[in-house]
């Protein structure tokens, strides 16, 4: 990517009048910006790149690439390292999704290692005798824990698409767990925020607390039990977790506290290899995670809608553009509540939702001047507003492979429970099911029938690891944590790069919005101009100030090299290349 450093504002008024075919509106930029110079520069490299939410884990991935490992080797190493150095979201006791572009075969694969409901799970397991949701039961008890998938997912990825032995890619994580690392202010703040959920479990206190208080910034976090668990996995493979010593300790933990995961549940856990959801956007191919994630389906659906509009002419974060984004998000998230769930349990109309003809039908409902109230779009079941304590990382290697991974414990530190003697924090992913379909649970989360709890089912997710191809080759790897905001964050990253010509750093720092149909709110990050907000309010958008929306880890690549950026919304993250 050659970047001329000259500011060039071309007055293109007569040339730039373009007709919005969907609405008959014209978009008429006064100036068209020259996008060939950088306002903020990404990290540049020639041979490979890693971007993650923790600098130590990024370094682990980079070291593997430098040793000749491929993107999957590095991606698996980063996954194990984040379980140590990002204990609030990185994990062995949770689950996630990995999208891989395998350069040699040209194949794209989506690995689903989402947690699974144990055999004893049932539709009403979080309800009392009167049919009311029991507060916190699906979040901070042993019943909140889904059968973890991460160890099986990382092991399978390495076995099928990696080139290095498991023990070599786990070794850096073992070292970090054994030797310890310094707790950052970000991690200390998360520990303090989750204190109430964590301090009731002695096994958790023993690791994350000192003198009765959560570890403070600057303290050294050593995790010797976790180091031992990692050593067992390095030596015995995933069987150490699903059948061996670790599994036995998890089952014993469950038995001590009326949890429901059994030895058979662990033993039966399977990773599912799925075909990525695929769509095209302005000549690029967009691949993302299929159900049980809702992310890929709705990213493709929304891009299909956006293609009806001259988004570039509208301008990044103009009122016209944000209004359009808000309206298409409402339509997509309304469909999410109705149709999305585990495809192995309910029919998800994937082709229909991602069809261009359907998008053409949907955009007819959009009024360019007036927000449609969410209630008028579709009556019925509003859907869950999920937690944002997930993490994403992206890897690209010199061989042309890329890896896009999002994995999670659900909330920060999941259930807050460490399985005794393992050092492994257990997820609370069961809360991503609808505790009671159609009715808000204790946390205001609401979902549809397709996401009702069933034994062996996987809860609906928003995690959207995404790869964009140009002429069949990787062009962009991205993804984010952020619960339901993952989908809108990933969408805006793609649009910022493809439509607005931003480099990945600019695409990342640009303020974001989020609208998820219900509640009918357009959430806005700080940094969007008051003039724009006034115009949006005049169109009837229900504005709501928001905390940060998403935290992307993005890599772009072309013949000139790799360009990476770790979202500064998490100061602990880093993109590194060589
Ligand atoms: N637990 C958040 C998600 O899977 O979307």
Coordinates of C-alpha atoms and ligand atoms in Angstrom, one line a residue:
X1 CA 0.0 0.0 0.0
X2 CA 1.8 3.1 -1.1
X3 CA 0.6 6.1 0.9
X4 CA 1.2 9.6 -0.5
X5 CA 1.4 12.0 2.4
X6 CA -0.4 14.9 0.7
X7 CA -3.6 16.3 1.7
X8 CA -5.9 16.5 -1.2
X9 CA -9.4 17.9 -1.1
X10 CA -10.9 17.7 -4.5
X11 CA -13.9 19.8 -5.2
X12 CA -16.1 17.3 -6.9
X13 CA -19.5 18.8 -6.6
X14 CA -20.7 18.4 -10.1
X15 CA -19.1 14.9 -10.5
X16 CA -20.1 13.5 -7.2
X17 CA -23.9 13.8 -7.4
X18 CA -25.0 10.2 -7.3
X19 CA -28.4 8.7 -7.2
X20 CA -29.5 6.5 -4.3
X21 CA -31.4 3.9 -6.3
X22 CA -33.3 2.6 -3.3
X23 CA -34.7 5.9 -2.2
X24 CA -34.4 8.3 -5.0
X25 CA -32.3 10.6 -2.8
X26 CA -29.1 12.2 -4.0
X27 CA -25.9 12.0 -2.1
X28 CA -23.8 15.1 -2.9
X29 CA -20.5 15.4 -1.0
X30 CA -19.0 18.8 -1.1
X31 CA -15.5 17.3 -1.1
X32 CA -14.3 13.9 -1.7
X33 CA -11.4 13.1 0.6
X34 CA -8.1 11.7 -0.7
X35 CA -7.9 8.4 1.2
X36 CA -4.2 7.7 0.2
X37 CA -2.7 9.3 3.3
X38 CA -2.9 8.1 6.9
X39 CA -4.5 10.0 9.8
X40 CA -3.4 7.2 12.1
X41 CA -1.0 4.5 10.9
X42 CA -1.4 0.8 11.3
X43 CA 1.5 -1.5 12.3
X44 CA 3.2 -2.6 9.1
X45 CA 5.1 -5.8 8.4
X46 CA 6.4 -7.9 5.6
X47 CA 6.0 -11.5 6.7
X48 CA 3.1 -11.9 9.1
X49 CA 1.0 -10.2 11.8
X50 CA -0.8 -11.0 15.0
X51 CA -3.4 -8.7 16.8
X52 CA -4.9 -9.6 20.2
X53 CA -6.2 -8.0 23.3
X54 CA -3.1 -8.7 25.3
X55 CA 0.4 -7.8 24.3
X56 CA 2.1 -10.9 25.8
X57 CA -0.2 -13.2 23.9
X58 CA 0.4 -11.3 20.7
X59 CA 4.2 -11.7 21.3
X60 CA 3.6 -15.5 21.7
X61 CA 1.9 -15.6 18.3
X62 CA 4.6 -13.5 16.7
X63 CA 7.4 -15.8 18.0
X64 CA 5.6 -18.8 16.5
X65 CA 5.3 -17.1 13.1
X66 CA 9.0 -16.1 13.2
X67 CA 9.9 -19.8 13.9
X68 CA 8.2 -20.7 10.6
X69 CA 4.9 -21.7 12.2
X70 CA 1.8 -21.0 10.2
X71 CA -1.2 -18.8 11.2
X72 CA -3.0 -21.8 12.8
X73 CA 0.0 -22.7 14.9
X74 CA 0.2 -19.1 16.0
X75 CA -3.5 -18.8 16.5
X76 CA -3.6 -21.9 18.7
X77 CA -0.6 -20.6 20.7
X78 CA -2.3 -17.2 21.2
X79 CA -5.5 -19.0 22.3
X80 CA -3.7 -20.9 25.0
X81 CA -1.7 -17.8 26.0
X82 CA -4.8 -15.6 26.4
X83 CA -6.2 -18.2 28.8
X84 CA -3.3 -17.2 31.0
X85 CA -2.8 -13.5 30.5
X86 CA -6.4 -12.4 29.8
X87 CA -8.2 -14.6 32.4
X88 CA -11.4 -12.6 32.2
X89 CA -12.1 -13.7 28.6
X90 CA -9.3 -15.9 27.2
X91 CA -10.0 -19.4 28.4
X92 CA -9.7 -23.2 28.6
X93 CA -13.1 -23.4 30.4
X94 CA -15.2 -21.6 27.7
X95 CA -15.8 -21.9 24.0
X96 CA -15.7 -20.0 20.7
X97 CA -15.3 -20.0 17.0
X98 CA -12.3 -20.0 14.6
X99 CA -12.4 -19.1 11.0
X100 CA -9.5 -20.4 8.9
X101 CA -8.4 -19.6 5.3
X102 CA -6.1 -22.4 4.3
X103 CA -4.0 -21.1 1.5
X104 CA -2.8 -24.5 0.2
X105 CA -6.2 -25.9 -0.4
X106 CA -8.0 -22.5 -0.8
X107 CA -10.5 -23.9 1.7
X108 CA -12.3 -21.7 4.2
X109 CA -13.5 -23.5 7.4
X110 CA -15.5 -22.4 10.4
X111 CA -14.7 -24.4 13.6
X112 CA -17.5 -24.3 16.1
X113 CA -16.2 -25.1 19.6
X114 CA -19.1 -23.3 21.3
X115 CA -20.1 -24.7 24.7
X116 CA -22.8 -27.3 24.8
X117 CA -25.7 -27.7 27.3
X118 CA -25.1 -30.8 29.4
X119 CA -27.4 -33.8 29.2
X120 CA -29.2 -32.8 32.3
X121 CA -30.1 -29.3 31.0
X122 CA -33.7 -28.6 30.4
X123 CA -35.9 -25.8 29.1
X124 CA -37.0 -24.6 32.6
X125 CA -33.9 -25.2 34.6
X126 CA -33.6 -21.6 35.7
X127 CA -37.2 -21.2 36.7
X128 CA -38.8 -21.6 40.1
X129 CA -42.0 -23.5 40.8
X130 CA -44.1 -20.4 39.8
X131 CA -42.3 -20.3 36.5
X132 CA -40.3 -17.2 37.4
X133 CA -36.6 -16.8 36.5
X134 CA -34.4 -17.4 39.5
X135 CA -32.0 -14.4 39.7
X136 CA -28.3 -15.2 38.9
X137 CA -28.9 -19.0 38.5
X138 CA -27.9 -19.0 34.9
X139 CA -24.9 -16.7 35.6
X140 CA -23.1 -17.4 38.9
X141 CA -23.8 -21.0 39.9
X142 CA -22.4 -24.3 38.8
X143 CA -25.6 -24.7 36.7
X144 CA -24.5 -21.7 34.6
X145 CA -21.6 -23.7 33.1
X146 CA -21.8 -25.1 29.6
X147 CA -19.6 -28.0 28.5
X148 CA -16.4 -26.2 27.5
X149 CA -15.2 -26.5 23.9
X150 CA -12.0 -24.4 23.8
X151 CA -9.4 -27.2 24.4
X152 CA -11.1 -29.5 21.8
X153 CA -11.4 -26.6 19.3
X154 CA -7.7 -25.4 19.6
X155 CA -6.5 -29.0 19.4
X156 CA -8.5 -29.8 16.3
X157 CA -7.4 -26.7 14.6
X158 CA -3.8 -27.5 15.2
X159 CA -4.2 -31.2 14.2
X160 CA -5.9 -30.4 10.9
X161 CA -4.5 -27.1 9.8
X162 CA -1.4 -26.5 11.9
X163 CA 2.1 -27.7 11.3
X164 CA 3.7 -27.8 14.8
X165 CA 3.3 -30.2 17.8
X166 CA 0.8 -29.3 20.5
X167 CA 3.5 -29.2 23.2
X168 CA 5.4 -26.5 21.3
X169 CA 2.5 -24.2 20.9
X170 CA 1.4 -24.6 24.5
X171 CA 4.9 -24.1 25.9
X172 CA 4.8 -20.3 26.0
X173 CA 1.4 -20.4 27.9
X174 CA 2.9 -22.8 30.5
X175 CA 5.8 -20.4 31.0
X176 CA 3.5 -17.4 31.5
X177 CA 1.3 -19.3 33.9
X178 CA 4.3 -20.7 35.9
X179 CA 6.4 -17.5 36.0
X180 CA 3.5 -15.1 36.3
X181 CA 3.0 -11.7 34.7
X182 CA 2.2 -8.2 35.9
X183 CA -1.5 -7.4 36.5
X184 CA -2.4 -4.3 34.3
X185 CA -4.7 -1.6 35.5
X186 CA -7.3 -2.9 33.0
X187 CA -7.2 -6.4 34.5
X188 CA -7.2 -5.1 38.0
X189 CA -10.3 -3.0 37.3
X190 CA -12.1 -6.1 35.9
X191 CA -11.1 -8.1 39.0
X192 CA -12.4 -5.4 41.2
X193 CA -15.7 -5.1 39.3
X194 CA -16.3 -8.9 39.5
X195 CA -15.2 -9.2 43.1
X196 CA -18.6 -10.1 44.4
X197 CA -19.0 -13.1 42.0
X198 CA -15.5 -14.4 42.5
X199 CA -14.7 -14.1 46.2
X200 CA -17.3 -16.7 47.3
X201 CA -15.2 -19.5 45.7
X202 CA -12.1 -20.5 47.7
X203 CA -10.5 -22.0 44.5
X204 CA -11.0 -18.6 42.8
X205 CA -9.8 -16.5 45.7
X206 CA -6.6 -18.6 46.0
X207 CA -5.6 -17.4 42.5
X208 CA -7.0 -13.9 41.9
X209 CA -7.0 -12.5 45.5
X210 CA -4.3 -11.5 48.0
X211 CA -4.9 -10.6 51.6
X212 CA -8.7 -10.7 51.0
X213 CA -8.6 -8.3 48.1
X214 CA -8.6 -8.8 44.3
X215 CA -5.1 -8.5 42.9
X216 CA -4.1 -4.8 42.3
X217 CA -2.3 -3.3 39.3
X218 CA 1.4 -4.2 39.4
X219 CA 0.9 -7.5 41.4
X220 CA 2.3 -10.6 39.8
X221 CA -0.4 -13.2 38.8
X222 CA 1.1 -16.7 39.0
X223 CA -1.2 -19.6 38.1
X224 CA 0.6 -22.8 39.0
X225 CA -2.5 -25.1 38.8
X226 CA -3.2 -23.7 35.4
X227 CA 0.4 -24.4 34.4
X228 CA -0.1 -28.0 35.5
X229 CA -3.3 -28.3 33.5
X230 CA -1.6 -26.9 30.4
X231 CA 1.3 -29.3 30.9
X232 CA -1.2 -32.2 31.0
X233 CA -2.8 -31.0 27.8
X234 CA 0.6 -30.6 26.2
X235 CA 1.5 -34.2 27.1
X236 CA -1.8 -36.0 26.6
X237 CA -3.7 -33.8 24.2
X238 CA -7.4 -32.9 24.6
X239 CA -8.1 -36.2 26.4
X240 CA -6.5 -34.7 29.5
X241 CA -9.3 -32.3 29.6
X242 CA -12.2 -34.4 28.4
X243 CA -11.4 -37.8 29.9
X244 CA -8.3 -37.4 32.1
X245 CA -7.2 -35.7 35.3
X246 CA -8.6 -32.2 34.4
X247 CA -12.0 -33.6 33.4
X248 CA -12.2 -35.6 36.6
X249 CA -11.6 -32.5 38.6
X250 CA -14.2 -30.5 36.7
X251 CA -16.8 -33.3 37.4
X252 CA -15.8 -33.4 41.1
X253 CA -16.3 -29.6 41.2
X254 CA -19.7 -30.0 39.7
X255 CA -20.6 -32.8 42.1
X256 CA -19.6 -30.7 45.2
X257 CA -21.9 -27.8 44.1
X258 CA -24.9 -29.4 42.4
X259 CA -23.6 -28.6 38.9
X260 CA -24.8 -30.8 36.1
X261 CA -21.7 -31.5 33.9
X262 CA -20.9 -35.2 34.0
X263 CA -17.9 -37.3 32.8
X264 CA -20.2 -38.4 29.9
X265 CA -20.9 -34.7 28.9
X266 CA -17.2 -34.0 28.7
X267 CA -16.4 -37.2 26.9
X268 CA -19.2 -36.5 24.3
X269 CA -18.1 -33.0 23.5
X270 CA -17.4 -32.5 19.7
X271 CA -16.1 -29.7 17.7
X272 CA -18.2 -29.1 14.6
X273 CA -16.6 -28.0 11.3
X274 CA -19.0 -25.8 9.5
X275 CA -19.1 -24.0 6.2
X276 CA -18.7 -20.2 6.7
X277 CA -21.5 -17.9 5.8
X278 CA -20.6 -16.2 2.6
X279 CA -21.7 -13.1 0.8
X280 CA -20.2 -10.5 -1.5
X281 CA -19.9 -6.8 -1.0
X282 CA -18.8 -4.4 -3.7
X283 CA -16.7 -7.1 -5.3
X284 CA -15.2 -8.5 -2.1
X285 CA -16.1 -11.9 -0.7
X286 CA -17.1 -11.8 3.0
X287 CA -16.8 -15.0 5.1
X288 CA -18.1 -15.2 8.6
X289 CA -19.4 -17.5 11.3
X290 CA -22.6 -19.4 10.6
X291 CA -25.1 -20.5 13.3
X292 CA -25.0 -21.1 16.2
X293 CA -23.6 -17.7 15.7
X294 CA -26.0 -15.0 14.5
X295 CA -23.0 -12.8 13.5
X296 CA -22.1 -14.0 10.0
X297 CA -25.7 -14.2 8.8
X298 CA -26.5 -10.7 9.8
X299 CA -23.3 -9.1 8.7
X300 CA -24.0 -10.6 5.2
X301 CA -27.6 -9.5 5.4
X302 CA -26.7 -6.0 6.3
X303 CA -24.0 -5.7 3.7
X304 CA -26.6 -6.8 1.1
X305 CA -28.8 -4.0 2.2
X306 CA -26.0 -1.4 2.3
X307 CA -25.1 -2.3 -1.3
X308 CA -28.3 -0.5 -2.4
X309 CA -26.9 2.8 -1.2
X310 CA -23.9 5.1 -2.2
X311 CA -22.4 4.7 1.3
X312 CA -19.1 6.3 0.3
X313 CA -20.8 9.4 -0.9
X314 CA -22.9 9.7 2.2
X315 CA -19.5 9.9 4.1
X316 CA -18.3 8.2 7.2
X317 CA -20.4 9.0 10.3
X318 CA -22.6 11.5 8.5
X319 CA -26.2 11.7 9.8
X320 CA -27.4 10.2 6.5
X321 CA -25.0 7.2 6.9
X322 CA -25.7 6.6 10.6
X323 CA -29.4 6.8 10.0
X324 CA -29.1 4.2 7.3
X325 CA -26.9 2.0 9.5
X326 CA -29.4 2.3 12.3
X327 CA -32.4 1.3 10.1
X328 CA -30.7 -1.7 8.5
X329 CA -29.5 -2.9 12.0
X330 CA -33.1 -2.8 13.3
X331 CA -34.3 -4.9 10.4
X332 CA -31.4 -7.5 10.8
X333 CA -31.6 -7.7 14.6
X334 CA -35.4 -8.1 14.5
X335 CA -34.9 -11.2 12.3
X336 CA -32.2 -12.4 14.7
X337 CA -34.7 -12.7 17.5
X338 CA -37.1 -14.7 15.4
X339 CA -34.9 -17.1 13.4
X340 CA -31.5 -17.7 15.0
X341 CA -30.5 -20.6 17.1
X342 CA -28.5 -23.8 17.0
X343 CA -29.0 -25.2 13.5
X344 CA -28.7 -28.7 14.8
X345 CA -31.9 -28.1 16.8
X346 CA -34.0 -25.7 14.8
X347 CA -34.2 -24.8 11.1
X348 CA -32.3 -21.5 10.5
X349 CA -33.4 -20.0 7.1
X350 CA -29.8 -19.1 6.3
X351 CA -30.2 -18.9 2.5
X352 CA -33.3 -16.7 2.8
X353 CA -31.8 -14.3 5.3
X354 CA -28.6 -13.8 3.2
X355 CA -30.4 -13.7 -0.2
X356 CA -29.9 -10.5 -2.1
X357 CA -33.6 -10.5 -3.1
X358 CA -34.6 -10.5 0.5
X359 CA -32.3 -7.5 1.2
X360 CA -33.9 -5.7 -1.8
X361 CA -37.3 -6.3 -0.2
X362 CA -36.1 -5.1 3.2
X363 CA -34.6 -1.8 2.0
X364 CA -38.0 -0.8 0.6
X365 CA -39.1 -0.4 4.3
X366 CA -36.4 2.2 5.0
X367 CA -37.4 5.8 5.0
X368 CA -34.3 8.0 4.5
X369 CA -35.8 10.9 6.4
X370 CA -37.5 9.2 9.3
X371 CA -36.6 6.5 11.7
X372 CA -39.1 3.6 11.8
X373 CA -39.9 2.9 15.4
X374 CA -38.7 -0.6 16.3
X375 CA -42.2 -1.7 17.5
X376 CA -43.5 -1.0 14.0
X377 CA -40.8 -3.2 12.3
X378 CA -41.9 -6.4 13.9
X379 CA -44.0 -7.0 16.9
X380 CA -43.0 -9.9 19.1
X381 CA -40.0 -11.1 20.8
X382 CA -37.2 -8.7 21.5
X383 CA -33.9 -10.4 21.9
X384 CA -31.0 -10.6 24.3
X385 CA -28.6 -7.8 24.9
X386 CA -25.6 -9.9 25.6
X387 CA -22.6 -9.3 27.8
X388 CA -19.4 -8.1 26.1
X389 CA -16.8 -10.1 27.9
X390 CA -15.4 -12.0 25.0
X391 CA -12.1 -11.6 23.1
X392 CA -11.0 -11.7 19.5
X393 CA -7.7 -12.2 17.8
X394 CA -6.5 -12.2 14.2
X395 CA -3.4 -13.8 12.7
X396 CA -1.9 -13.7 9.2
X397 CA 1.2 -15.6 7.9
X398 CA 3.6 -15.4 5.0
X399 CA 2.1 -18.5 3.5
X400 CA -1.3 -16.8 2.8
X401 CA -3.2 -18.4 5.7
X402 CA -5.3 -16.4 8.0
X403 CA -7.0 -17.1 11.3
X404 CA -9.9 -15.2 12.8
X405 CA -10.9 -16.3 16.3
X406 CA -13.4 -15.1 18.8
X407 CA -13.8 -17.1 22.1
X408 CA -15.3 -16.4 25.5
X409 CA -16.3 -17.2 29.0
X410 CA -19.4 -15.1 28.5
X411 CA -19.2 -12.6 31.4
X412 CA -15.9 -11.3 32.7
X413 CA -14.3 -14.4 34.4
X414 CA -17.4 -16.4 33.3
X415 CA -19.2 -17.9 36.3
X416 CA -16.3 -16.7 38.6
X417 CA -15.8 -20.3 39.5
X418 CA -12.4 -22.0 39.2
X419 CA -12.7 -25.8 39.0
X420 CA -10.8 -26.9 42.1
X421 CA -7.2 -27.9 41.5
X422 CA -7.2 -27.0 37.8
X423 CA -6.7 -23.2 37.7
X424 CA -9.4 -23.2 35.0
X425 CA -12.1 -20.5 35.1
X426 CA -15.5 -21.9 34.1
X427 CA -17.8 -20.1 31.7
X428 CA -21.4 -19.0 32.3
X429 CA -22.4 -19.5 28.7
X430 CA -25.7 -21.1 29.6
X431 CA -27.0 -17.6 30.1
X432 CA -26.8 -17.0 26.3
X433 CA -29.8 -19.3 26.0
X434 CA -33.2 -17.8 26.7
X435 CA -33.9 -18.7 30.3
X436 CA -37.6 -18.3 29.5
X437 CA -38.3 -17.7 25.8
X438 CA -40.2 -14.6 25.1
X439 CA -39.9 -13.2 28.7
X440 CA -37.1 -11.1 30.1
X441 CA -34.9 -13.0 32.5
X442 CA -33.4 -11.4 35.7
X443 CA -31.0 -9.4 33.6
X444 CA -33.5 -8.1 31.1
X445 CA -32.3 -10.6 28.5
X446 CA -35.0 -11.9 26.2
X447 CA -34.9 -14.5 23.5
X448 CA -37.0 -16.6 21.2
X449 CA -38.1 -20.2 21.0
X450 CA -35.2 -21.1 18.6
X451 CA -32.8 -20.4 21.5
X452 CA -34.7 -22.2 24.2
X453 CA -32.6 -24.6 26.4
X454 CA -32.2 -28.2 25.4
X455 CA -29.7 -30.9 26.3
X456 CA -26.7 -30.9 24.0
X457 CA -27.7 -27.7 22.3
X458 CA -25.4 -24.7 21.8
X459 CA -26.5 -21.3 22.9
X460 CA -27.0 -18.6 20.3
X461 CA -23.9 -16.4 20.0
X462 CA -23.1 -13.1 18.3
X463 CA -19.4 -13.9 17.9
X464 CA -18.4 -13.0 14.3
X465 CA -14.8 -13.9 13.4
X466 CA -14.7 -12.6 9.8
X467 CA -12.4 -12.9 6.8
X468 CA -12.8 -10.8 3.7
X469 CA -11.3 -12.1 0.4
X470 CA -10.3 -10.1 -2.7
X471 CA -9.9 -12.1 -5.8
X472 CA -9.9 -15.3 -3.7
X473 CA -7.0 -14.1 -1.4
X474 CA -7.3 -12.8 2.2
X475 CA -7.7 -9.0 2.3
X476 CA -9.1 -8.3 5.8
X477 CA -9.3 -10.4 9.0
X478 CA -11.3 -8.9 11.8
X479 CA -13.7 -9.5 14.7
X480 CA -14.6 -8.1 18.1
X481 CA -15.9 -8.9 21.6
X482 CA -19.1 -7.0 22.6
X483 CA -22.0 -9.4 22.7
X484 CA -24.7 -8.3 20.3
X485 CA -22.5 -5.3 19.5
X486 CA -20.0 -7.6 17.9
X487 CA -22.1 -7.8 14.8
X488 CA -22.5 -4.0 14.3
X489 CA -18.9 -3.4 15.2
X490 CA -17.6 -5.9 12.6
X491 CA -20.0 -4.5 10.0
X492 CA -18.7 -0.9 10.6
X493 CA -15.1 -2.0 10.4
X494 CA -15.7 -3.6 7.0
X495 CA -17.6 -0.6 5.7
X496 CA -15.0 1.8 6.9
X497 CA -12.3 -0.1 5.0
X498 CA -14.2 -0.9 1.8
X499 CA -16.5 2.1 1.4
X500 CA -14.6 4.9 3.1
X501 CA -11.1 3.8 2.1
X502 CA -9.8 3.9 5.6
X503 CA -6.7 1.9 6.7
X504 CA -7.3 -0.5 9.6
X505 CA -6.2 2.0 12.2
X506 CA -8.6 4.7 11.0
X507 CA -11.4 2.1 10.6
X508 CA -10.8 1.1 14.2
X509 CA -10.7 4.5 15.9
X510 CA -13.7 5.9 14.1
X511 CA -16.5 6.3 16.7
X512 CA -19.2 3.5 16.4
X513 CA -22.9 3.2 16.8
X514 CA -25.1 0.3 17.6
X515 CA -28.8 -0.3 17.2
X516 CA -30.3 -3.8 17.9
X517 CA -34.0 -3.2 17.3
X518 CA -35.0 -3.8 20.9
X519 CA -34.6 -1.7 22.9
X520 CA -35.3 1.0 20.3
X521 CA -32.1 3.0 20.9
X522 CA -29.3 4.2 18.7
X523 CA -26.3 3.9 21.0
X524 CA -23.5 6.3 20.1
X525 CA -19.9 6.4 21.2
X526 CA -18.3 9.7 22.1
X527 CA -16.8 11.5 19.2
X528 CA -19.8 11.8 16.8
X529 CA -20.4 15.5 16.3
X530 CA -23.3 17.3 18.0
X531 CA -24.5 18.5 14.6
X532 CA -24.8 15.0 13.4
X533 CA -26.6 13.8 16.5
X534 CA -29.1 16.7 16.1
X535 CA -29.8 15.6 12.6
X536 CA -30.3 12.0 13.7
X537 CA -32.7 13.1 16.5
X538 CA -34.6 15.2 13.9
X539 CA -35.1 12.0 11.9
X540 CA -36.6 10.3 14.9
X541 CA -33.6 8.3 16.1
X542 CA -33.7 7.5 19.8
X543 CA -30.1 8.5 20.8
X544 CA -28.4 6.9 23.8
X545 CA -24.8 7.7 24.8
X546 CA -22.8 4.5 25.1
X547 CA -19.7 3.2 26.7
X548 CA -17.2 1.8 24.1
X549 CA -18.7 -0.4 21.5
X550 CA -16.5 -3.4 20.6
X551 CA -12.8 -3.8 20.6
X552 CA -11.5 -5.0 17.2
X553 CA -8.3 -6.8 16.3
X554 CA -7.9 -6.3 12.6
X555 CA -5.3 -7.2 9.9
X556 CA -5.4 -6.0 6.3
X557 CA -3.0 -7.4 3.7
X558 CA -2.0 -6.8 0.1
X559 CA 1.0 -7.4 -2.2
X560 CA 2.9 -4.8 -0.1
X561 CA 2.6 -6.6 3.2
X562 CA 0.5 -6.7 6.3
X563 CA -1.2 -3.8 8.2
X564 CA -2.5 -4.5 11.7
X565 CA -4.2 -2.6 14.5
X566 CA -5.3 -3.5 18.0
X567 CA -8.3 -1.5 19.1
X568 CA -7.1 1.2 21.6
X569 CA -10.4 0.8 23.4
X570 CA -8.4 -1.9 25.3
X571 CA -5.0 -0.4 26.1
X572 CA -3.6 -3.9 26.9
X573 CA -3.9 -5.1 23.3
X574 CA -1.2 -5.0 20.6
X575 CA -0.7 -5.7 17.0
X576 CA 2.8 -7.0 16.1
X577 CA 4.4 -8.1 12.9
X578 CA 7.8 -8.9 11.4
Ligands
LIG1 N1 -21.3 -14.8 25.1 C1 -21.4 -13.8 24.0 C2 -21.7 -14.4 22.7 O1 -21.4 -15.6 22.5 O2 -22.1 -13.8 21.8

